[in-house]
Amino acid sequence: MHTISNLQFKQPFWRPAVLLTLGFWLSASLLLDWVIMPSMYISGMMTQASFSTVGYVIFWNFNRLELLSAAVVLTGVLALSKTQVNWRRNGIVLSVLLLVIALLDTYFLTPQMSAIGVHLNAFDVETTVPATMNVLHGSYWVLEVIKLVAGGALLNCCWKQQA
């Protein structure tokens, strides 16, 4: 009895899945980082008391999409490494790095930034950005640059693989 599950049925699915997921994830990150957040910052929303709540809602949803995307990419890369002989270990390392960045953003940076930015004193008329928030924003941007470089390298690596 022949088994239906062979390499010919598995190969065409994972490569496009990884390519589409990485393309969606990286373009959504660029849209959030270079369009939505700067627009909110320029409009003066960062000095309002509700900014941390709005930021948390936006990033809570986006971080869950990032975790889902990272899981699909890692699964696809692991499947490709088993079905293709010439797949490099760099792809696995890059996809694990992307998952770690998504986990750090979701479970460390976003809750910390939201907790620091919560406006607890209703009688305080002047809101300023805490100094710790600048450190967290800096670490977020470093992780975003690493994510975009690693995602671009993985996208390039997957694009060049033979189908």
XYZ file of N, CA, C and O in Angstrom:
652
model
N 0.843 -1.171 0.000
C 0.000 0.000 0.000
C 0.892 1.239 0.000
O 1.797 1.366 0.804
N 0.616 2.163 -0.908
C 1.411 3.390 -1.001
C 0.957 4.409 0.034
O -0.224 4.534 0.324
N 1.899 5.096 0.511
C 1.586 6.169 1.437
C 1.361 7.439 0.634
O 2.138 7.790 -0.244
N 0.310 8.161 0.960
C -0.002 9.399 0.239
C 0.990 10.495 0.601
O 1.341 11.332 -0.207
N 1.485 10.480 1.798
C 2.380 11.518 2.266
C 3.797 11.241 1.779
O 4.515 10.436 2.342
N 4.194 11.908 0.729
C 5.586 11.831 0.301
C 6.131 13.242 0.112
O 5.420 14.219 0.279
N 7.374 13.363 -0.242
C 8.022 14.663 -0.312
C 7.439 15.558 -1.392
O 7.456 16.773 -1.257
N 6.927 15.000 -2.443
C 6.393 15.827 -3.518
C 5.158 16.594 -3.076
O 4.909 17.691 -3.538
N 4.389 16.064 -2.162
C 3.205 16.756 -1.694
C 3.542 17.803 -0.636
O 2.823 18.759 -0.477
N 4.620 17.640 0.088
C 4.965 18.556 1.166
C 5.811 19.735 0.690
O 5.725 20.810 1.250
N 6.632 19.564 -0.311
C 7.537 20.623 -0.726
C 6.835 21.889 -1.217
O 7.186 22.968 -0.775
N 5.873 21.810 -2.099
C 5.315 23.043 -2.627
C 4.553 23.870 -1.602
O 4.388 25.059 -1.776
N 4.080 23.268 -0.516
C 3.269 24.004 0.444
C 4.081 24.907 1.357
O 3.706 26.052 1.600
N 5.183 24.432 1.892
C 5.885 25.166 2.939
C 6.656 26.372 2.431
O 6.713 27.397 3.105
N 7.260 26.262 1.291
C 8.027 27.399 0.762
C 7.145 28.620 0.525
O 7.455 29.706 1.014
N 6.009 28.493 -0.189
C 5.132 29.665 -0.331
C 4.529 30.130 0.995
O 4.335 31.332 1.188
N 4.274 29.197 1.910
C 3.725 29.591 3.210
C 4.719 30.456 3.979
O 4.351 31.476 4.564
N 5.988 30.058 3.960
C 7.020 30.843 4.643
C 7.202 32.193 3.945
O 7.289 33.234 4.604
N 7.240 32.190 2.615
C 7.404 33.443 1.872
C 6.254 34.407 2.125
O 6.478 35.605 2.384
N 5.031 33.921 2.063
C 3.870 34.793 2.284
C 3.802 35.285 3.722
O 3.495 36.460 3.969
N 4.089 34.412 4.662
C 4.039 34.819 6.065
C 5.118 35.852 6.382
O 4.846 36.854 7.054
N 6.323 35.613 5.892
C 7.398 36.597 6.121
C 7.088 37.928 5.439
O 7.327 38.995 6.010
N 6.562 37.863 4.221
C 6.198 39.101 3.521
C 5.138 39.888 4.263
O 5.238 41.108 4.420
N 4.104 39.196 4.753
C 3.053 39.861 5.524
C 3.610 40.434 6.814
O 3.345 41.586 7.165
N 4.395 39.634 7.526
C 4.914 40.042 8.825
C 5.839 41.252 8.703
O 5.708 42.234 9.442
N 6.774 41.207 7.769
C 7.715 42.318 7.624
C 7.029 43.579 7.121
O 7.336 44.688 7.575
N 6.095 43.447 6.192
C 5.392 44.635 5.706
C 4.490 45.223 6.790
O 4.386 46.444 6.909
N 3.854 44.383 7.602
C 3.040 44.894 8.709
C 3.915 45.588 9.747
O 3.521 46.621 10.310
N 5.103 45.052 9.999
C 6.026 45.704 10.934
C 6.467 47.066 10.417
O 6.517 48.040 11.173
N 6.781 47.136 9.136
C 7.176 48.423 8.554
C 6.023 49.424 8.591
O 6.231 50.610 8.873
N 4.817 48.965 8.325
C 3.648 49.848 8.376
C 3.433 50.371 9.788
O 3.208 51.574 9.988
N 3.539 49.496 10.766
C 3.347 49.916 12.155
C 4.460 50.855 12.615
O 4.190 51.878 13.250
N 5.706 50.523 12.263
C 6.851 51.297 12.748
C 7.065 52.618 12.019
O 7.563 53.573 12.608
N 6.730 52.672 10.746
C 7.050 53.861 9.963
C 5.842 54.694 9.555
O 6.014 55.777 8.997
N 4.619 54.196 9.807
C 3.430 54.971 9.454
C 2.553 55.234 10.677
O 2.291 56.383 11.028
N 2.112 54.177 11.335
C 1.136 54.330 12.418
C 1.743 55.006 13.640
O 1.216 56.009 14.135
N 2.842 54.475 14.153
C 3.429 55.049 15.371
C 3.967 56.470 15.166
O 3.727 57.329 16.015
N 4.660 56.774 14.063
C 5.069 58.172 13.874
C 3.877 59.125 13.735
O 3.935 60.260 14.209
N 2.801 58.664 13.115
C 1.602 59.509 13.006
C 1.014 59.812 14.374
O 0.594 60.941 14.645
N 0.991 58.798 15.222
C 0.485 59.010 16.576
C 1.415 59.927 17.366
O 0.950 60.757 18.153
N 2.705 59.790 17.160
C 3.667 60.620 17.873
C 3.588 62.076 17.417
O 3.582 62.993 18.235
N 3.505 62.294 16.105
C 3.452 63.654 15.563
C 2.155 64.355 15.952
O 2.138 65.557 16.198
N 1.074 63.600 16.034
C -0.208 64.209 16.392
C -0.281 64.604 17.864
O -1.256 65.206 18.285
N 0.740 64.277 18.647
C 0.783 64.657 20.046
C 0.108 63.669 20.970
O -0.113 63.964 22.141
N -0.208 62.519 20.465
C -0.908 61.550 21.280
C -0.031 60.984 22.386
O -0.534 60.526 23.406
N 1.282 61.033 22.224
C 2.177 60.452 23.222
C 2.155 61.231 24.529
O 2.464 60.695 25.583
N 1.762 62.479 24.496
C 1.693 63.267 25.719
C 0.332 63.172 26.396
O 0.152 63.709 27.479
N -0.624 62.488 25.774
C -1.943 62.334 26.384
C -1.941 61.151 27.337
O -1.163 60.203 27.187
N -2.848 61.195 28.281
C -2.897 60.160 29.310
C -3.319 58.803 28.750
O -2.942 57.768 29.277
N -4.073 58.770 27.669
C -4.582 57.509 27.136
C -3.630 56.853 26.145
O -3.954 55.812 25.584
N -2.455 57.439 25.932
C -1.541 56.896 24.933
C -1.079 55.490 25.275
O -1.010 54.632 24.398
N -0.774 55.226 26.536
C -0.289 53.891 26.883
C -1.379 52.844 26.711
O -1.099 51.719 26.306
N -2.622 53.209 26.956
C -3.720 52.260 26.764
C -3.910 51.959 25.287
O -4.052 50.792 24.886
N -3.912 52.988 24.467
C -4.058 52.797 23.022
C -2.869 52.012 22.465
O -3.035 51.083 21.665
N -1.667 52.369 22.892
C -0.477 51.647 22.446
C -0.507 50.192 22.850
O -0.122 49.315 22.076
N -0.988 49.928 24.067
C -1.058 48.542 24.520
C -2.054 47.740 23.698
O -1.788 46.594 23.332
N -3.194 48.322 23.378
C -4.203 47.619 22.570
C -3.655 47.318 21.175
O -3.795 46.201 20.660
N -3.001 48.302 20.574
C -2.437 48.101 19.234
C -1.358 47.020 19.275
O -1.367 46.083 18.470
N -0.424 47.147 20.209
C 0.679 46.202 20.261
C 0.259 44.843 20.789
O 0.863 43.839 20.438
N -0.750 44.769 21.639
C -1.234 43.473 22.104
C -1.731 42.663 20.918
O -1.378 41.498 20.770
N -2.528 43.298 20.057
C -3.027 42.603 18.865
C -1.899 42.278 17.891
O -1.820 41.165 17.361
N -1.033 43.240 17.641
C 0.048 43.021 16.684
C 1.030 41.964 17.173
O 1.519 41.156 16.380
N 1.325 41.962 18.457
C 2.259 40.966 18.993
C 1.711 39.556 18.869
O 2.468 38.610 18.649
N 0.401 39.392 18.983
C -0.179 38.061 18.801
C -0.058 37.621 17.347
O 0.210 36.459 17.064
N -0.224 38.556 16.420
C -0.002 38.237 15.005
C 1.464 37.892 14.745
O 1.768 37.003 13.944
N 2.356 38.592 15.426
C 3.777 38.283 15.285
C 4.100 36.883 15.805
O 4.874 36.155 15.187
N 3.524 36.516 16.933
C 3.762 35.167 17.468
C 3.237 34.104 16.515
O 3.902 33.087 16.280
N 2.062 34.334 15.961
C 1.507 33.389 14.999
C 2.386 33.296 13.752
O 2.675 32.205 13.263
N 2.838 34.442 13.263
C 3.709 34.462 12.087
C 5.035 33.764 12.377
O 5.538 32.998 11.541
N 5.611 34.028 13.542
C 6.874 33.385 13.896
C 6.717 31.875 14.004
O 7.602 31.121 13.588
N 5.585 31.431 14.524
C 5.344 29.990 14.632
C 5.200 29.350 13.252
O 5.743 28.268 13.005
N 4.497 30.016 12.342
C 4.339 29.488 10.983
C 5.685 29.451 10.272
O 6.025 28.472 9.598
N 6.472 30.505 10.418
C 7.780 30.570 9.762
C 8.700 29.486 10.314
O 9.363 28.771 9.544
N 8.754 29.332 11.626
C 9.614 28.300 12.210
C 9.163 26.903 11.784
O 9.998 26.065 11.417
N 7.865 26.654 11.791
C 7.351 25.358 11.350
C 7.699 25.104 9.890
O 8.132 24.009 9.520
N 7.517 26.119 9.059
C 7.840 25.972 7.643
C 9.309 25.733 7.394
O 9.686 24.895 6.565
N 10.151 26.449 8.113
C 11.599 26.282 7.940
C 12.031 24.894 8.421
O 12.861 24.233 7.775
N 11.469 24.439 9.523
C 11.802 23.088 9.993
C 11.315 22.029 9.005
O 12.022 21.044 8.751
N 10.135 22.217 8.431
C 9.641 21.269 7.429
C 10.506 21.299 6.175
O 10.805 20.246 5.601
N 10.917 22.492 5.768
C 11.784 22.601 4.593
C 13.155 21.976 4.849
O 13.752 21.401 3.940
N 13.635 22.100 6.068
C 14.943 21.510 6.356
C 14.889 19.986 6.326
O 15.897 19.342 6.067
N 13.724 19.407 6.553
C 13.587 17.949 6.483
C 13.317 17.455 5.069
O 13.655 16.331 4.734
N 12.707 18.295 4.229
C 12.357 17.841 2.886
C 13.384 18.230 1.838
O 13.433 17.614 0.782
N 14.192 19.243 2.103
C 15.187 19.675 1.123
C 16.577 19.406 1.672
O 16.898 19.780 2.796
N 17.387 18.797 0.859
C 18.721 18.396 1.291
C 19.640 19.599 1.460
O 20.417 19.674 2.400
N 19.511 20.601 0.595
C 20.467 21.706 0.606
C 20.034 22.884 1.484
O 20.577 23.968 1.363
N 19.057 22.687 2.327
C 18.623 23.767 3.213
C 19.670 23.974 4.295
O 20.167 23.040 4.905
N 19.998 25.214 4.556
C 21.051 25.540 5.515
C 20.498 25.691 6.929
O 19.336 26.007 7.133
N 21.378 25.512 7.885
C 20.984 25.700 9.293
C 20.762 27.167 9.611
O 20.133 27.495 10.609
N 21.280 28.059 8.776
C 21.076 29.490 9.012
C 19.592 29.836 9.037
O 19.173 30.706 9.789
N 18.817 29.182 8.205
C 17.384 29.437 8.178
C 16.718 29.076 9.488
O 15.835 29.793 9.966
N 17.153 27.987 10.087
C 16.587 27.582 11.381
C 16.988 28.581 12.464
O 16.165 29.002 13.279
N 18.246 28.983 12.452
C 18.722 29.950 13.445
C 17.980 31.275 13.295
O 17.543 31.875 14.295
N 17.802 31.743 12.062
C 17.100 33.006 11.841
C 15.638 32.925 12.264
O 15.099 33.869 12.858
N 14.989 31.809 11.990
C 13.583 31.692 12.367
C 13.417 31.576 13.884
O 12.458 32.112 14.441
N 14.354 30.930 14.561
C 14.315 30.889 16.030
C 14.566 32.286 16.594
O 13.912 32.711 17.565
N 15.488 33.031 15.986
C 15.742 34.409 16.410
C 14.487 35.267 16.249
O 14.153 36.074 17.126
N 13.765 35.097 15.152
C 12.527 35.840 14.953
C 11.483 35.482 16.007
O 10.757 36.357 16.497
N 11.412 34.224 16.376
C 10.477 33.810 17.421
C 10.870 34.410 18.769
O 10.005 34.881 19.517
N 12.146 34.420 19.082
C 12.609 34.995 20.349
C 12.292 36.492 20.403
O 11.847 37.007 21.436
N 12.487 37.196 19.304
C 12.173 38.626 19.261
C 10.680 38.846 19.465
O 10.266 39.742 20.210
N 9.852 38.036 18.824
C 8.401 38.166 19.005
C 8.004 37.880 20.452
O 7.130 38.554 21.012
N 8.640 36.891 21.072
C 8.350 36.590 22.478
C 8.784 37.730 23.392
O 8.065 38.090 24.342
N 9.957 38.309 23.146
C 10.424 39.441 23.951
C 9.499 40.646 23.808
O 9.176 41.313 24.798
N 9.081 40.934 22.579
C 8.156 42.049 22.365
C 6.830 41.815 23.074
O 6.275 42.713 23.697
N 6.327 40.590 22.993
C 5.002 40.283 23.526
C 4.975 40.227 25.045
O 4.070 40.789 25.669
N 5.941 39.557 25.628
C 5.856 39.274 27.058
C 6.785 40.105 27.927
O 6.724 40.002 29.154
N 7.637 40.937 27.330
C 8.500 41.787 28.141
C 8.316 43.264 27.818
O 7.929 44.049 28.676
N 8.593 43.643 26.561
C 8.611 45.075 26.242
C 7.234 45.730 26.287
O 7.075 46.795 26.887
N 6.245 45.133 25.659
C 4.921 45.767 25.621
C 4.322 45.917 27.025
O 3.839 47.010 27.358
N 4.336 44.891 27.875
C 3.800 45.104 29.227
C 4.596 46.130 30.036
O 4.003 46.914 30.787
N 5.925 46.129 29.872
C 6.738 47.096 30.607
C 6.443 48.528 30.163
O 6.301 49.426 30.993
N 6.374 48.742 28.851
C 6.089 50.093 28.357
C 4.701 50.550 28.771
O 4.511 51.720 29.103
N 3.753 49.651 28.756
C 2.396 50.013 29.161
C 2.330 50.327 30.651
O 1.643 51.257 31.062
N 3.034 49.562 31.459
C 3.031 49.801 32.895
C 3.704 51.127 33.236
O 3.235 51.845 34.122
N 4.763 51.450 32.535
C 5.450 52.716 32.804
C 4.613 53.900 32.333
O 4.576 54.944 32.968
N 3.900 53.724 31.227
C 3.142 54.827 30.657
C 1.767 55.034 31.226
O 1.075 55.989 30.867
N 1.310 54.164 32.127
C -0.031 54.308 32.686
C -0.097 55.580 33.517
O 0.752 55.843 34.365
N -1.107 56.352 33.261
C -1.325 57.616 33.958
C -2.224 57.347 35.158
O -3.443 57.213 35.023
N -1.641 57.285 36.352
C -2.400 56.915 37.537
C -2.912 58.117 38.325
O -3.840 57.980 39.104
N -2.332 59.271 38.136
C -2.752 60.459 38.866
C -3.676 61.284 37.985
O -3.229 61.962 37.061
N -4.942 61.279 38.268
C -5.915 62.006 37.455
C -5.802 63.515 37.637
O -6.284 64.282 36.793
N -5.173 63.977 38.736
C -5.071 65.408 39.002
C -3.807 66.029 38.411
O -3.652 67.235 38.432
N -2.915 65.215 37.905
C -1.686 65.704 37.294
C -2.014 66.197 35.886
O -2.443 65.442 35.032
N -1.828 67.499 35.654
C -2.200 68.074 34.368
C -1.095 67.920 33.330
O -1.353 67.909 32.139
N 0.137 67.802 33.754
C 1.252 67.704 32.818
C 1.760 66.266 32.790
O 2.118 65.696 33.812
N 1.775 65.697 31.611
C 2.300 64.344 31.470
C 3.603 64.413 30.691
O 3.682 65.044 29.647
N 4.604 63.763 31.232
C 5.894 63.705 30.561
C 6.255 62.241 30.346
O 5.769 61.354 31.035
N 7.131 62.021 29.404
C 7.584 60.675 29.104
C 8.681 60.304 30.099
O 9.683 61.017 30.206
N 8.495 59.205 30.851
C 9.537 58.796 31.808
C 10.831 58.416 31.087
O 10.820 57.963 29.942
N 11.941 58.581 31.788
C 13.242 58.271 31.191
C 13.384 56.784 30.891
O 14.024 56.395 29.908
N 12.777 55.943 31.690
C 12.846 54.498 31.456
C 12.158 54.123 30.155
O 12.549 53.161 29.494
N 11.142 54.893 29.799
C 10.422 54.622 28.557
C 11.347 54.801 27.350
O 11.252 54.044 26.384
N 12.238 55.771 27.411
C 13.181 55.969 26.304
C 14.128 54.784 26.153
O 14.468 54.393 25.034
N 14.540 54.190 27.272
C 15.393 53.001 27.216
C 14.628 51.833 26.587
O 15.155 51.109 25.739
N 13.368 51.659 26.984
C 12.554 50.585 26.420
C 12.267 50.816 24.940
O 12.273 49.871 24.145
N 12.014 52.073 24.564
C 11.828 52.370 23.141
C 13.097 52.067 22.354
O 13.032 51.547 21.229
N 14.246 52.402 22.916
C 15.509 52.099 22.247
C 15.714 50.605 22.062
O 16.119 50.147 20.985
N 15.411 49.838 23.097
C 15.563 48.388 22.967
C 14.536 47.821 21.984
O 14.839 46.884 21.246
N 13.342 48.406 21.943
C 12.350 47.975 20.960
C 12.857 48.228 19.541
O 12.733 47.372 18.665
N 13.445 49.389 19.296
C 13.936 49.707 17.954
C 15.119 48.825 17.564
O 15.256 48.445 16.406
N 15.969 48.494 18.529
C 17.076 47.578 18.231
C 16.534 46.210 17.834
O 16.977 45.609 16.843
N 15.530 45.728 18.588
C 14.918 44.443 18.240
C 14.205 44.507 16.892
O 14.206 43.536 16.135
N 13.599 45.635 16.569
C 12.931 45.776 15.275
C 13.932 45.739 14.124
O 13.671 45.123 13.094
N 15.070 46.387 14.301
C 16.103 46.364 13.254
C 16.629 44.942 13.074
O 16.771 44.461 11.940
N 16.874 44.255 14.197
C 17.345 42.867 14.107
C 16.281 42.001 13.439
O 16.587 41.155 12.599
N 15.010 42.218 13.787
C 13.920 41.433 13.195
C 13.828 41.681 11.692
O 13.678 40.731 10.914
N 13.937 42.916 11.268
C 13.849 43.218 9.839
C 15.042 42.658 9.071
O 14.879 42.129 7.965
N 16.223 42.726 9.643
C 17.409 42.179 8.972
C 17.332 40.651 8.920
O 17.564 40.040 7.867
N 16.980 40.026 10.041
C 16.878 38.562 10.066
C 15.741 38.079 9.174
O 15.883 37.089 8.450
N 14.612 38.780 9.205
C 13.488 38.408 8.348
C 13.816 38.586 6.873
O 13.458 37.742 6.039
N 14.511 39.664 6.543
C 14.928 39.866 5.153
C 15.924 38.814 4.694
O 15.841 38.318 3.569
N 16.854 38.458 5.565
C 17.829 37.407 5.213
C 17.135 36.062 5.041
O 17.446 35.310 4.111
N 16.184 35.756 5.908
C 15.446 34.501 5.789
C 14.561 34.496 4.551
O 14.459 33.480 3.854
N 13.962 35.630 4.253
C 13.157 35.751 3.033
C 14.017 35.540 1.798
O 13.636 34.816 0.871
N 15.204 36.122 1.776
C 16.133 35.951 0.675
C 16.595 34.498 0.561
O 16.672 33.939 -0.524
N 16.889 33.897 1.706
C 17.334 32.499 1.726
C 16.242 31.570 1.201
O 16.510 30.670 0.411
N 15.021 31.806 1.605
C 13.904 30.960 1.172
C 13.566 31.213 -0.292
O 13.175 30.308 -1.018
N 13.712 32.432 -0.728
C 13.422 32.773 -2.129
C 14.389 32.088 -3.071
O 14.015 31.655 -4.164
N 15.651 31.983 -2.657
C 16.677 31.392 -3.521
C 16.673 29.871 -3.529
O 17.330 29.277 -4.365
N 15.959 29.232 -2.617
C 15.917 27.775 -2.568
C 15.191 27.238 -3.795
O 14.250 27.827 -4.290
N 15.631 26.103 -4.259
C 14.990 25.449 -5.407
C 13.663 24.854 -4.972
O 13.572 24.205 -3.940
N 12.649 25.045 -5.788
C 11.327 24.499 -5.460
C 11.245 23.037 -5.821
O 11.912 22.532 -6.643
